[in-house]
Amino acid sequence: MVVDLGMSLEDARTFSLQQILERLKDEHSALKKELDHVQEMTSHMVGVLGSEESKWLLQEISKQMEAFMQQLEAHEHWEEDEVLPLLAGYVNQGVEPTFLTSTWVLEEDHKQAERFVRSFLEYADQCKGADSIKLKKAISLLSVACSVLSEHLLSEEEMFFPVANQMLSNIQAKA
Protein backbone atom coordinates (compact mmCIF):
# COMPACT_ATOMS: atom_id res chain seq x y z
CA MET A 1 0.00 0.00 0.00
CA VAL A 2 2.87 2.39 0.76
CA VAL A 3 4.40 1.60 -2.66
CA ASP A 4 1.24 2.96 -4.30
CA LEU A 5 2.14 6.37 -2.89
CA GLY A 6 5.11 6.58 -5.22
CA MET A 7 7.75 5.19 -2.86
CA SER A 8 10.32 2.72 -4.07
CA LEU A 9 10.16 -0.75 -2.61
CA GLU A 10 13.29 -0.06 -0.53
CA ASP A 11 11.81 3.21 0.78
CA ALA A 12 8.59 1.40 1.66
CA ARG A 13 10.52 -1.33 3.49
CA THR A 14 12.56 1.28 5.36
CA PHE A 15 9.41 3.22 6.29
CA SER A 16 7.62 0.06 7.46
CA LEU A 17 10.60 -1.09 9.50
CA GLN A 18 10.99 2.37 11.03
CA GLN A 19 7.31 2.35 12.04
CA ILE A 20 7.62 -1.09 13.61
CA LEU A 21 10.78 -0.11 15.47
CA GLU A 22 9.17 3.12 16.69
CA ARG A 23 6.05 1.29 17.88
CA LEU A 24 8.22 -1.30 19.62
CA LYS A 25 10.12 1.43 21.47
CA ASP A 26 6.91 3.31 22.34
CA GLU A 27 5.14 0.23 23.68
CA HIS A 28 8.16 -0.84 25.71
CA SER A 29 8.46 2.65 27.15
CA ALA A 30 4.77 2.65 28.13
CA LEU A 31 5.00 -0.83 29.67
CA LYS A 32 8.11 0.10 31.67
CA LYS A 33 6.45 3.31 32.84
CA GLU A 34 3.45 1.30 34.04
CA LEU A 35 5.74 -1.11 35.92
CA ASP A 36 7.50 1.86 37.55
CA HIS A 37 4.14 3.23 38.66
CA VAL A 38 3.18 -0.12 40.21
CA GLN A 39 6.51 -0.28 42.00
CA GLU A 40 6.03 3.27 43.35
CA MET A 41 2.57 2.32 44.65
CA THR A 42 4.07 -0.81 46.20
CA SER A 43 6.80 1.21 47.95
CA HIS A 44 4.13 3.49 49.38
CA MET A 45 2.14 0.45 50.52
CA VAL A 46 5.19 -0.84 52.40
CA GLY A 47 5.25 2.42 54.34
CA VAL A 48 1.64 2.04 55.48
CA LEU A 49 1.50 -1.73 56.09
CA GLY A 50 -1.31 -2.86 58.32
CA SER A 51 -3.49 0.16 57.67
CA GLU A 52 -6.69 0.37 55.68
CA GLU A 53 -4.75 2.37 53.10
CA SER A 54 -2.46 -0.62 52.50
CA LYS A 55 -5.49 -2.81 51.84
CA TRP A 56 -6.84 -0.24 49.38
CA LEU A 57 -3.42 0.10 47.71
CA LEU A 58 -3.19 -3.65 47.28
CA GLN A 59 -6.51 -3.66 45.44
CA GLU A 60 -5.43 -0.72 43.26
CA ILE A 61 -2.13 -2.42 42.45
CA SER A 62 -4.03 -5.59 41.56
CA LYS A 63 -6.19 -3.61 39.12
CA GLN A 64 -3.08 -2.00 37.65
CA MET A 65 -1.40 -5.38 37.19
CA GLU A 66 -4.49 -6.85 35.52
CA ALA A 67 -4.54 -3.91 33.09
CA PHE A 68 -0.78 -4.22 32.59
CA MET A 69 -1.08 -7.89 31.70
CA GLN A 70 -3.78 -7.11 29.14
CA GLN A 71 -1.49 -4.50 27.58
CA LEU A 72 1.43 -6.93 27.65
CA GLU A 73 -0.65 -9.66 26.00
CA ALA A 74 -1.69 -7.31 23.19
CA HIS A 75 1.93 -6.26 22.79
CA GLU A 76 3.14 -9.86 22.72
CA HIS A 77 0.55 -10.83 20.08
CA TRP A 78 1.63 -7.91 17.91
CA GLU A 79 5.28 -8.91 18.30
CA GLU A 80 4.49 -12.51 17.37
CA ASP A 81 2.38 -11.50 14.36
CA GLU A 82 4.48 -8.66 12.94
CA VAL A 83 7.85 -8.13 14.59
CA LEU A 84 9.20 -11.66 14.96
CA PRO A 85 8.39 -12.81 11.40
CA LEU A 86 10.08 -9.72 10.00
CA LEU A 87 13.19 -10.03 12.15
CA ALA A 88 13.38 -13.82 11.88
CA GLY A 89 13.24 -13.58 8.09
CA TYR A 90 16.22 -11.27 8.20
CA VAL A 91 18.31 -13.19 10.72
CA ASN A 92 17.68 -16.46 8.91
CA GLN A 93 19.82 -14.99 6.15
CA GLY A 94 22.82 -15.72 8.36
CA VAL A 95 23.14 -12.62 10.48
CA GLU A 96 22.25 -14.14 13.86
CA PRO A 97 22.00 -17.95 14.20
CA THR A 98 20.78 -17.90 17.81
CA PHE A 99 17.80 -15.63 17.17
CA LEU A 100 15.13 -18.35 17.17
CA THR A 101 16.56 -19.90 20.33
CA SER A 102 16.52 -16.46 21.94
CA THR A 103 12.88 -15.94 20.97
CA TRP A 104 12.05 -19.24 22.67
CA VAL A 105 13.82 -18.04 25.84
CA LEU A 106 11.86 -14.77 25.71
CA GLU A 107 8.63 -16.71 25.38
CA GLU A 108 9.53 -18.77 28.45
CA ASP A 109 10.39 -15.56 30.36
CA HIS A 110 6.99 -14.19 29.44
CA LYS A 111 5.26 -17.35 30.70
CA GLN A 112 7.23 -17.18 33.95
CA ALA A 113 6.28 -13.54 34.44
CA GLU A 114 2.64 -14.40 33.83
CA ARG A 115 2.80 -17.12 36.48
CA PHE A 116 4.23 -14.68 39.03
CA VAL A 117 1.62 -12.05 38.23
CA ARG A 118 -1.18 -14.62 38.46
CA SER A 119 0.19 -15.81 41.81
CA PHE A 120 0.28 -12.23 43.05
CA LEU A 121 -3.26 -11.54 41.84
CA GLU A 122 -4.63 -14.72 43.42
CA TYR A 123 -2.88 -14.01 46.70
CA ALA A 124 -3.91 -10.34 46.69
CA ASP A 125 -7.51 -11.43 46.14
CA GLN A 126 -7.26 -13.58 49.28
CA CYS A 127 -5.90 -10.68 51.38
CA LYS A 128 -9.24 -9.32 52.52
CA GLY A 129 -7.89 -7.87 55.73
CA ALA A 130 -4.97 -5.54 56.22
CA ASP A 131 -2.84 -8.26 57.85
CA SER A 132 0.77 -7.11 57.37
CA ILE A 133 2.19 -10.64 57.08
CA LYS A 134 -0.12 -11.45 54.18
CA LEU A 135 0.54 -8.07 52.62
CA LYS A 136 4.30 -8.67 52.84
CA LYS A 137 3.91 -11.96 50.98
CA ALA A 138 1.81 -10.22 48.30
CA ILE A 139 4.49 -7.53 48.00
CA SER A 140 7.16 -10.20 47.66
CA LEU A 141 5.26 -11.94 44.86
CA LEU A 142 4.69 -8.63 43.12
CA SER A 143 8.33 -7.67 43.47
CA VAL A 144 9.44 -10.87 41.77
CA ALA A 145 6.81 -10.42 39.04
CA CYS A 146 7.95 -6.84 38.34
CA SER A 147 11.58 -7.90 38.28
CA VAL A 148 10.91 -10.72 35.81
CA LEU A 149 8.78 -8.41 33.64
CA SER A 150 11.45 -5.70 33.62
CA GLU A 151 14.11 -8.22 32.65
CA HIS A 152 11.84 -9.62 29.96
CA LEU A 153 11.34 -6.20 28.37
CA LEU A 154 15.06 -5.44 28.57
CA SER A 155 15.92 -8.81 26.98
CA GLU A 156 13.52 -8.11 24.12
CA GLU A 157 15.10 -4.73 23.55
CA GLU A 158 18.60 -6.20 23.60
CA MET A 159 17.57 -8.79 21.06
CA PHE A 160 15.17 -6.93 18.75
CA PHE A 161 16.62 -3.42 18.52
CA PRO A 162 20.08 -4.34 17.20
CA VAL A 163 18.59 -6.62 14.54
CA ALA A 164 16.04 -4.00 13.46
CA ASN A 165 18.71 -1.29 13.39
CA GLN A 166 20.99 -3.54 11.33
CA MET A 167 18.13 -4.19 8.92
CA LEU A 168 17.58 -0.44 8.54
CA SER A 169 21.27 0.12 7.94
CA ASN A 170 21.41 -2.61 5.30
CA ILE A 171 18.30 -1.31 3.52
CA GLN A 172 19.65 2.24 3.54
CA ALA A 173 23.08 1.07 2.32
CA LYS A 174 21.44 -0.61 -0.68
CA ALA A 175 19.53 2.57 -1.54
mmCIF file with all atom_site columns, C-alpha atoms in Angstrom:
data_model
loop_
_atom_site.group_PDB
_atom_site.id
_atom_site.type_symbol
_atom_site.label_atom_id
_atom_site.label_alt_id
_atom_site.label_comp_id
_atom_site.label_asym_id
_atom_site.label_entity_id
_atom_site.label_seq_id
_atom_site.pdbx_PDB_ins_code
_atom_site.Cartn_x
_atom_site.Cartn_y
_atom_site.Cartn_z
_atom_site.occupancy
_atom_site.B_iso_or_equiv
_atom_site.pdbx_formal_charge
_atom_site.auth_seq_id
_atom_site.auth_comp_id
_atom_site.auth_asym_id
_atom_site.auth_atom_id
_atom_site.pdbx_PDB_model_num
ATOM 1   C CA . MET A 1 1   ? 0.000  0.000   0.000  1.00 0.00 ? 1   MET A CA 1
ATOM 2   C CA . VAL A 1 2   ? 2.874  2.391   0.758  1.00 0.00 ? 2   VAL A CA 1
ATOM 3   C CA . VAL A 1 3   ? 4.404  1.596   -2.659 1.00 0.00 ? 3   VAL A CA 1
ATOM 4   C CA . ASP A 1 4   ? 1.240  2.961   -4.299 1.00 0.00 ? 4   ASP A CA 1
ATOM 5   C CA . LEU A 1 5   ? 2.137  6.370   -2.895 1.00 0.00 ? 5   LEU A CA 1
ATOM 6   C CA . GLY A 1 6   ? 5.114  6.583   -5.220 1.00 0.00 ? 6   GLY A CA 1
ATOM 7   C CA . MET A 1 7   ? 7.753  5.189   -2.857 1.00 0.00 ? 7   MET A CA 1
ATOM 8   C CA . SER A 1 8   ? 10.321 2.724   -4.070 1.00 0.00 ? 8   SER A CA 1
ATOM 9   C CA . LEU A 1 9   ? 10.161 -0.755  -2.609 1.00 0.00 ? 9   LEU A CA 1
ATOM 10  C CA . GLU A 1 10  ? 13.287 -0.060  -0.533 1.00 0.00 ? 10  GLU A CA 1
ATOM 11  C CA . ASP A 1 11  ? 11.810 3.210   0.779  1.00 0.00 ? 11  ASP A CA 1
ATOM 12  C CA . ALA A 1 12  ? 8.588  1.404   1.663  1.00 0.00 ? 12  ALA A CA 1
ATOM 13  C CA . ARG A 1 13  ? 10.519 -1.333  3.495  1.00 0.00 ? 13  ARG A CA 1
ATOM 14  C CA . THR A 1 14  ? 12.557 1.279   5.356  1.00 0.00 ? 14  THR A CA 1
ATOM 15  C CA . PHE A 1 15  ? 9.410  3.220   6.292  1.00 0.00 ? 15  PHE A CA 1
ATOM 16  C CA . SER A 1 16  ? 7.619  0.065   7.459  1.00 0.00 ? 16  SER A CA 1
ATOM 17  C CA . LEU A 1 17  ? 10.601 -1.087  9.501  1.00 0.00 ? 17  LEU A CA 1
ATOM 18  C CA . GLN A 1 18  ? 10.987 2.374   11.035 1.00 0.00 ? 18  GLN A CA 1
ATOM 19  C CA . GLN A 1 19  ? 7.308  2.350   12.038 1.00 0.00 ? 19  GLN A CA 1
ATOM 20  C CA . ILE A 1 20  ? 7.624  -1.091  13.607 1.00 0.00 ? 20  ILE A CA 1
ATOM 21  C CA . LEU A 1 21  ? 10.783 -0.111  15.474 1.00 0.00 ? 21  LEU A CA 1
ATOM 22  C CA . GLU A 1 22  ? 9.173  3.115   16.695 1.00 0.00 ? 22  GLU A CA 1
ATOM 23  C CA . ARG A 1 23  ? 6.049  1.285   17.875 1.00 0.00 ? 23  ARG A CA 1
ATOM 24  C CA . LEU A 1 24  ? 8.215  -1.304  19.618 1.00 0.00 ? 24  LEU A CA 1
ATOM 25  C CA . LYS A 1 25  ? 10.115 1.431   21.467 1.00 0.00 ? 25  LYS A CA 1
ATOM 26  C CA . ASP A 1 26  ? 6.910  3.315   22.340 1.00 0.00 ? 26  ASP A CA 1
ATOM 27  C CA . GLU A 1 27  ? 5.144  0.234   23.684 1.00 0.00 ? 27  GLU A CA 1
ATOM 28  C CA . HIS A 1 28  ? 8.165  -0.836  25.709 1.00 0.00 ? 28  HIS A CA 1
ATOM 29  C CA . SER A 1 29  ? 8.464  2.654   27.153 1.00 0.00 ? 29  SER A CA 1
ATOM 30  C CA . ALA A 1 30  ? 4.772  2.654   28.132 1.00 0.00 ? 30  ALA A CA 1
ATOM 31  C CA . LEU A 1 31  ? 5.003  -0.829  29.670 1.00 0.00 ? 31  LEU A CA 1
ATOM 32  C CA . LYS A 1 32  ? 8.107  0.098   31.674 1.00 0.00 ? 32  LYS A CA 1
ATOM 33  C CA . LYS A 1 33  ? 6.448  3.315   32.841 1.00 0.00 ? 33  LYS A CA 1
ATOM 34  C CA . GLU A 1 34  ? 3.446  1.299   34.043 1.00 0.00 ? 34  GLU A CA 1
ATOM 35  C CA . LEU A 1 35  ? 5.738  -1.109  35.922 1.00 0.00 ? 35  LEU A CA 1
ATOM 36  C CA . ASP A 1 36  ? 7.503  1.857   37.547 1.00 0.00 ? 36  ASP A CA 1
ATOM 37  C CA . HIS A 1 37  ? 4.140  3.227   38.657 1.00 0.00 ? 37  HIS A CA 1
ATOM 38  C CA . VAL A 1 38  ? 3.182  -0.120  40.207 1.00 0.00 ? 38  VAL A CA 1
ATOM 39  C CA . GLN A 1 39  ? 6.509  -0.280  42.004 1.00 0.00 ? 39  GLN A CA 1
ATOM 40  C CA . GLU A 1 40  ? 6.026  3.265   43.351 1.00 0.00 ? 40  GLU A CA 1
ATOM 41  C CA . MET A 1 41  ? 2.574  2.320   44.654 1.00 0.00 ? 41  MET A CA 1
ATOM 42  C CA . THR A 1 42  ? 4.073  -0.806  46.204 1.00 0.00 ? 42  THR A CA 1
ATOM 43  C CA . SER A 1 43  ? 6.796  1.205   47.948 1.00 0.00 ? 43  SER A CA 1
ATOM 44  C CA . HIS A 1 44  ? 4.128  3.489   49.378 1.00 0.00 ? 44  HIS A CA 1
ATOM 45  C CA . MET A 1 45  ? 2.135  0.453   50.518 1.00 0.00 ? 45  MET A CA 1
ATOM 46  C CA . VAL A 1 46  ? 5.190  -0.844  52.400 1.00 0.00 ? 46  VAL A CA 1
ATOM 47  C CA . GLY A 1 47  ? 5.249  2.417   54.342 1.00 0.00 ? 47  GLY A CA 1
ATOM 48  C CA . VAL A 1 48  ? 1.643  2.042   55.482 1.00 0.00 ? 48  VAL A CA 1
ATOM 49  C CA . LEU A 1 49  ? 1.498  -1.734  56.086 1.00 0.00 ? 49  LEU A CA 1
ATOM 50  C CA . GLY A 1 50  ? -1.308 -2.864  58.324 1.00 0.00 ? 50  GLY A CA 1
ATOM 51  C CA . SER A 1 51  ? -3.486 0.158   57.670 1.00 0.00 ? 51  SER A CA 1
ATOM 52  C CA . GLU A 1 52  ? -6.685 0.371   55.682 1.00 0.00 ? 52  GLU A CA 1
ATOM 53  C CA . GLU A 1 53  ? -4.748 2.368   53.104 1.00 0.00 ? 53  GLU A CA 1
ATOM 54  C CA . SER A 1 54  ? -2.460 -0.621  52.502 1.00 0.00 ? 54  SER A CA 1
ATOM 55  C CA . LYS A 1 55  ? -5.494 -2.810  51.842 1.00 0.00 ? 55  LYS A CA 1
ATOM 56  C CA . TRP A 1 56  ? -6.842 -0.243  49.375 1.00 0.00 ? 56  TRP A CA 1
ATOM 57  C CA . LEU A 1 57  ? -3.420 0.102   47.707 1.00 0.00 ? 57  LEU A CA 1
ATOM 58  C CA . LEU A 1 58  ? -3.192 -3.654  47.284 1.00 0.00 ? 58  LEU A CA 1
ATOM 59  C CA . GLN A 1 59  ? -6.507 -3.663  45.440 1.00 0.00 ? 59  GLN A CA 1
ATOM 60  C CA . GLU A 1 60  ? -5.430 -0.723  43.265 1.00 0.00 ? 60  GLU A CA 1
ATOM 61  C CA . ILE A 1 61  ? -2.134 -2.421  42.452 1.00 0.00 ? 61  ILE A CA 1
ATOM 62  C CA . SER A 1 62  ? -4.031 -5.586  41.561 1.00 0.00 ? 62  SER A CA 1
ATOM 63  C CA . LYS A 1 63  ? -6.193 -3.611  39.120 1.00 0.00 ? 63  LYS A CA 1
ATOM 64  C CA . GLN A 1 64  ? -3.081 -1.998  37.648 1.00 0.00 ? 64  GLN A CA 1
ATOM 65  C CA . MET A 1 65  ? -1.401 -5.378  37.186 1.00 0.00 ? 65  MET A CA 1
ATOM 66  C CA . GLU A 1 66  ? -4.491 -6.850  35.520 1.00 0.00 ? 66  GLU A CA 1
ATOM 67  C CA . ALA A 1 67  ? -4.540 -3.912  33.094 1.00 0.00 ? 67  ALA A CA 1
ATOM 68  C CA . PHE A 1 68  ? -0.783 -4.225  32.594 1.00 0.00 ? 68  PHE A CA 1
ATOM 69  C CA . MET A 1 69  ? -1.078 -7.894  31.703 1.00 0.00 ? 69  MET A CA 1
ATOM 70  C CA . GLN A 1 70  ? -3.778 -7.107  29.137 1.00 0.00 ? 70  GLN A CA 1
ATOM 71  C CA . GLN A 1 71  ? -1.485 -4.503  27.575 1.00 0.00 ? 71  GLN A CA 1
ATOM 72  C CA . LEU A 1 72  ? 1.430  -6.931  27.651 1.00 0.00 ? 72  LEU A CA 1
ATOM 73  C CA . GLU A 1 73  ? -0.649 -9.660  25.999 1.00 0.00 ? 73  GLU A CA 1
ATOM 74  C CA . ALA A 1 74  ? -1.693 -7.309  23.186 1.00 0.00 ? 74  ALA A CA 1
ATOM 75  C CA . HIS A 1 75  ? 1.933  -6.260  22.786 1.00 0.00 ? 75  HIS A CA 1
ATOM 76  C CA . GLU A 1 76  ? 3.143  -9.863  22.719 1.00 0.00 ? 76  GLU A CA 1
ATOM 77  C CA . HIS A 1 77  ? 0.554  -10.827 20.078 1.00 0.00 ? 77  HIS A CA 1
ATOM 78  C CA . TRP A 1 78  ? 1.630  -7.910  17.910 1.00 0.00 ? 78  TRP A CA 1
ATOM 79  C CA . GLU A 1 79  ? 5.282  -8.910  18.302 1.00 0.00 ? 79  GLU A CA 1
ATOM 80  C CA . GLU A 1 80  ? 4.487  -12.515 17.366 1.00 0.00 ? 80  GLU A CA 1
ATOM 81  C CA . ASP A 1 81  ? 2.380  -11.495 14.360 1.00 0.00 ? 81  ASP A CA 1
ATOM 82  C CA . GLU A 1 82  ? 4.484  -8.664  12.938 1.00 0.00 ? 82  GLU A CA 1
ATOM 83  C CA . VAL A 1 83  ? 7.853  -8.126  14.588 1.00 0.00 ? 83  VAL A CA 1
ATOM 84  C CA . LEU A 1 84  ? 9.199  -11.656 14.955 1.00 0.00 ? 84  LEU A CA 1
ATOM 85  C CA . PRO A 1 85  ? 8.395  -12.811 11.398 1.00 0.00 ? 85  PRO A CA 1
ATOM 86  C CA . LEU A 1 86  ? 10.079 -9.716  10.000 1.00 0.00 ? 86  LEU A CA 1
ATOM 87  C CA . LEU A 1 87  ? 13.194 -10.030 12.153 1.00 0.00 ? 87  LEU A CA 1
ATOM 88  C CA . ALA A 1 88  ? 13.382 -13.815 11.876 1.00 0.00 ? 88  ALA A CA 1
ATOM 89  C CA . GLY A 1 89  ? 13.241 -13.577 8.088  1.00 0.00 ? 89  GLY A CA 1
ATOM 90  C CA . TYR A 1 90  ? 16.224 -11.271 8.195  1.00 0.00 ? 90  TYR A CA 1
ATOM 91  C CA . VAL A 1 91  ? 18.309 -13.188 10.723 1.00 0.00 ? 91  VAL A CA 1
ATOM 92  C CA . ASN A 1 92  ? 17.681 -16.462 8.909  1.00 0.00 ? 92  ASN A CA 1
ATOM 93  C CA . GLN A 1 93  ? 19.815 -14.995 6.146  1.00 0.00 ? 93  GLN A CA 1
ATOM 94  C CA . GLY A 1 94  ? 22.823 -15.723 8.356  1.00 0.00 ? 94  GLY A CA 1
ATOM 95  C CA . VAL A 1 95  ? 23.140 -12.615 10.484 1.00 0.00 ? 95  VAL A CA 1
ATOM 96  C CA . GLU A 1 96  ? 22.247 -14.139 13.862 1.00 0.00 ? 96  GLU A CA 1
ATOM 97  C CA . PRO A 1 97  ? 21.999 -17.949 14.195 1.00 0.00 ? 97  PRO A CA 1
ATOM 98  C CA . THR A 1 98  ? 20.780 -17.901 17.814 1.00 0.00 ? 98  THR A CA 1
ATOM 99  C CA . PHE A 1 99  ? 17.800 -15.628 17.170 1.00 0.00 ? 99  PHE A CA 1
ATOM 100 C CA . LEU A 1 100 ? 15.133 -18.349 17.169 1.00 0.00 ? 100 LEU A CA 1
ATOM 101 C CA . THR A 1 101 ? 16.562 -19.897 20.331 1.00 0.00 ? 101 THR A CA 1
ATOM 102 C CA . SER A 1 102 ? 16.523 -16.461 21.937 1.00 0.00 ? 102 SER A CA 1
ATOM 103 C CA . THR A 1 103 ? 12.883 -15.939 20.974 1.00 0.00 ? 103 THR A CA 1
ATOM 104 C CA . TRP A 1 104 ? 12.048 -19.236 22.673 1.00 0.00 ? 104 TRP A CA 1
ATOM 105 C CA . VAL A 1 105 ? 13.825 -18.038 25.841 1.00 0.00 ? 105 VAL A CA 1
ATOM 106 C CA . LEU A 1 106 ? 11.857 -14.774 25.706 1.00 0.00 ? 106 LEU A CA 1
ATOM 107 C CA . GLU A 1 107 ? 8.625  -16.714 25.376 1.00 0.00 ? 107 GLU A CA 1
ATOM 108 C CA . GLU A 1 108 ? 9.530  -18.765 28.446 1.00 0.00 ? 108 GLU A CA 1
ATOM 109 C CA . ASP A 1 109 ? 10.393 -15.561 30.361 1.00 0.00 ? 109 ASP A CA 1
ATOM 110 C CA . HIS A 1 110 ? 6.986  -14.188 29.437 1.00 0.00 ? 110 HIS A CA 1
ATOM 111 C CA . LYS A 1 111 ? 5.262  -17.348 30.705 1.00 0.00 ? 111 LYS A CA 1
ATOM 112 C CA . GLN A 1 112 ? 7.227  -17.176 33.952 1.00 0.00 ? 112 GLN A CA 1
ATOM 113 C CA . ALA A 1 113 ? 6.284  -13.535 34.443 1.00 0.00 ? 113 ALA A CA 1
ATOM 114 C CA . GLU A 1 114 ? 2.635  -14.402 33.828 1.00 0.00 ? 114 GLU A CA 1
ATOM 115 C CA . ARG A 1 115 ? 2.796  -17.117 36.476 1.00 0.00 ? 115 ARG A CA 1
ATOM 116 C CA . PHE A 1 116 ? 4.228  -14.678 39.035 1.00 0.00 ? 116 PHE A CA 1
ATOM 117 C CA . VAL A 1 117 ? 1.622  -12.045 38.231 1.00 0.00 ? 117 VAL A CA 1
ATOM 118 C CA . ARG A 1 118 ? -1.182 -14.616 38.459 1.00 0.00 ? 118 ARG A CA 1
ATOM 119 C CA . SER A 1 119 ? 0.194  -15.805 41.809 1.00 0.00 ? 119 SER A CA 1
ATOM 120 C CA . PHE A 1 120 ? 0.284  -12.231 43.054 1.00 0.00 ? 120 PHE A CA 1
ATOM 121 C CA . LEU A 1 121 ? -3.262 -11.537 41.835 1.00 0.00 ? 121 LEU A CA 1
ATOM 122 C CA . GLU A 1 122 ? -4.628 -14.721 43.420 1.00 0.00 ? 122 GLU A CA 1
ATOM 123 C CA . TYR A 1 123 ? -2.881 -14.011 46.703 1.00 0.00 ? 123 TYR A CA 1
ATOM 124 C CA . ALA A 1 124 ? -3.914 -10.345 46.692 1.00 0.00 ? 124 ALA A CA 1
ATOM 125 C CA . ASP A 1 125 ? -7.513 -11.434 46.141 1.00 0.00 ? 125 ASP A CA 1
ATOM 126 C CA . GLN A 1 126 ? -7.260 -13.579 49.279 1.00 0.00 ? 126 GLN A CA 1
ATOM 127 C CA . CYS A 1 127 ? -5.903 -10.680 51.376 1.00 0.00 ? 127 CYS A CA 1
ATOM 128 C CA . LYS A 1 128 ? -9.237 -9.324  52.519 1.00 0.00 ? 128 LYS A CA 1
ATOM 129 C CA . GLY A 1 129 ? -7.892 -7.865  55.731 1.00 0.00 ? 129 GLY A CA 1
ATOM 130 C CA . ALA A 1 130 ? -4.970 -5.541  56.223 1.00 0.00 ? 130 ALA A CA 1
ATOM 131 C CA . ASP A 1 131 ? -2.840 -8.258  57.848 1.00 0.00 ? 131 ASP A CA 1
ATOM 132 C CA . SER A 1 132 ? 0.772  -7.109  57.373 1.00 0.00 ? 132 SER A CA 1
ATOM 133 C CA . ILE A 1 133 ? 2.187  -10.642 57.075 1.00 0.00 ? 133 ILE A CA 1
ATOM 134 C CA . LYS A 1 134 ? -0.121 -11.449 54.179 1.00 0.00 ? 134 LYS A CA 1
ATOM 135 C CA . LEU A 1 135 ? 0.544  -8.073  52.619 1.00 0.00 ? 135 LEU A CA 1
ATOM 136 C CA . LYS A 1 136 ? 4.301  -8.672  52.841 1.00 0.00 ? 136 LYS A CA 1
ATOM 137 C CA . LYS A 1 137 ? 3.907  -11.957 50.976 1.00 0.00 ? 137 LYS A CA 1
ATOM 138 C CA . ALA A 1 138 ? 1.806  -10.222 48.302 1.00 0.00 ? 138 ALA A CA 1
ATOM 139 C CA . ILE A 1 139 ? 4.488  -7.532  48.004 1.00 0.00 ? 139 ILE A CA 1
ATOM 140 C CA . SER A 1 140 ? 7.158  -10.198 47.665 1.00 0.00 ? 140 SER A CA 1
ATOM 141 C CA . LEU A 1 141 ? 5.256  -11.938 44.860 1.00 0.00 ? 141 LEU A CA 1
ATOM 142 C CA . LEU A 1 142 ? 4.692  -8.626  43.123 1.00 0.00 ? 142 LEU A CA 1
ATOM 143 C CA . SER A 1 143 ? 8.333  -7.665  43.469 1.00 0.00 ? 143 SER A CA 1
ATOM 144 C CA . VAL A 1 144 ? 9.442  -10.874 41.769 1.00 0.00 ? 144 VAL A CA 1
ATOM 145 C CA . ALA A 1 145 ? 6.815  -10.415 39.038 1.00 0.00 ? 145 ALA A CA 1
ATOM 146 C CA . CYS A 1 146 ? 7.952  -6.841  38.337 1.00 0.00 ? 146 CYS A CA 1
ATOM 147 C CA . SER A 1 147 ? 11.584 -7.901  38.282 1.00 0.00 ? 147 SER A CA 1
ATOM 148 C CA . VAL A 1 148 ? 10.908 -10.717 35.806 1.00 0.00 ? 148 VAL A CA 1
ATOM 149 C CA . LEU A 1 149 ? 8.777  -8.412  33.640 1.00 0.00 ? 149 LEU A CA 1
ATOM 150 C CA . SER A 1 150 ? 11.447 -5.701  33.618 1.00 0.00 ? 150 SER A CA 1
ATOM 151 C CA . GLU A 1 151 ? 14.115 -8.216  32.651 1.00 0.00 ? 151 GLU A CA 1
ATOM 152 C CA . HIS A 1 152 ? 11.835 -9.625  29.957 1.00 0.00 ? 152 HIS A CA 1
ATOM 153 C CA . LEU A 1 153 ? 11.339 -6.198  28.373 1.00 0.00 ? 153 LEU A CA 1
ATOM 154 C CA . LEU A 1 154 ? 15.056 -5.445  28.571 1.00 0.00 ? 154 LEU A CA 1
ATOM 155 C CA . SER A 1 155 ? 15.919 -8.807  26.976 1.00 0.00 ? 155 SER A CA 1
ATOM 156 C CA . GLU A 1 156 ? 13.517 -8.113  24.125 1.00 0.00 ? 156 GLU A CA 1
ATOM 157 C CA . GLU A 1 157 ? 15.103 -4.729  23.551 1.00 0.00 ? 157 GLU A CA 1
ATOM 158 C CA . GLU A 1 158 ? 18.603 -6.201  23.599 1.00 0.00 ? 158 GLU A CA 1
ATOM 159 C CA . MET A 1 159 ? 17.570 -8.794  21.056 1.00 0.00 ? 159 MET A CA 1
ATOM 160 C CA . PHE A 1 160 ? 15.170 -6.932  18.750 1.00 0.00 ? 160 PHE A CA 1
ATOM 161 C CA . PHE A 1 161 ? 16.615 -3.417  18.524 1.00 0.00 ? 161 PHE A CA 1
ATOM 162 C CA . PRO A 1 162 ? 20.079 -4.344  17.203 1.00 0.00 ? 162 PRO A CA 1
ATOM 163 C CA . VAL A 1 163 ? 18.589 -6.616  14.540 1.00 0.00 ? 163 VAL A CA 1
ATOM 164 C CA . ALA A 1 164 ? 16.043 -3.999  13.462 1.00 0.00 ? 164 ALA A CA 1
ATOM 165 C CA . ASN A 1 165 ? 18.706 -1.292  13.391 1.00 0.00 ? 165 ASN A CA 1
ATOM 166 C CA . GLN A 1 166 ? 20.993 -3.544  11.332 1.00 0.00 ? 166 GLN A CA 1
ATOM 167 C CA . MET A 1 167 ? 18.131 -4.193  8.923  1.00 0.00 ? 167 MET A CA 1
ATOM 168 C CA . LEU A 1 168 ? 17.576 -0.443  8.540  1.00 0.00 ? 168 LEU A CA 1
ATOM 169 C CA . SER A 1 169 ? 21.275 0.120   7.941  1.00 0.00 ? 169 SER A CA 1
ATOM 170 C CA . ASN A 1 170 ? 21.407 -2.610  5.302  1.00 0.00 ? 170 ASN A CA 1
ATOM 171 C CA . ILE A 1 171 ? 18.300 -1.314  3.523  1.00 0.00 ? 171 ILE A CA 1
ATOM 172 C CA . GLN A 1 172 ? 19.653 2.237   3.540  1.00 0.00 ? 172 GLN A CA 1
ATOM 173 C CA . ALA A 1 173 ? 23.077 1.069   2.323  1.00 0.00 ? 173 ALA A CA 1
ATOM 174 C CA . LYS A 1 174 ? 21.444 -0.613  -0.680 1.00 0.00 ? 174 LYS A CA 1
ATOM 175 C CA . ALA A 1 175 ? 19.532 2.567   -1.538 1.00 0.00 ? 175 ALA A CA 1
#
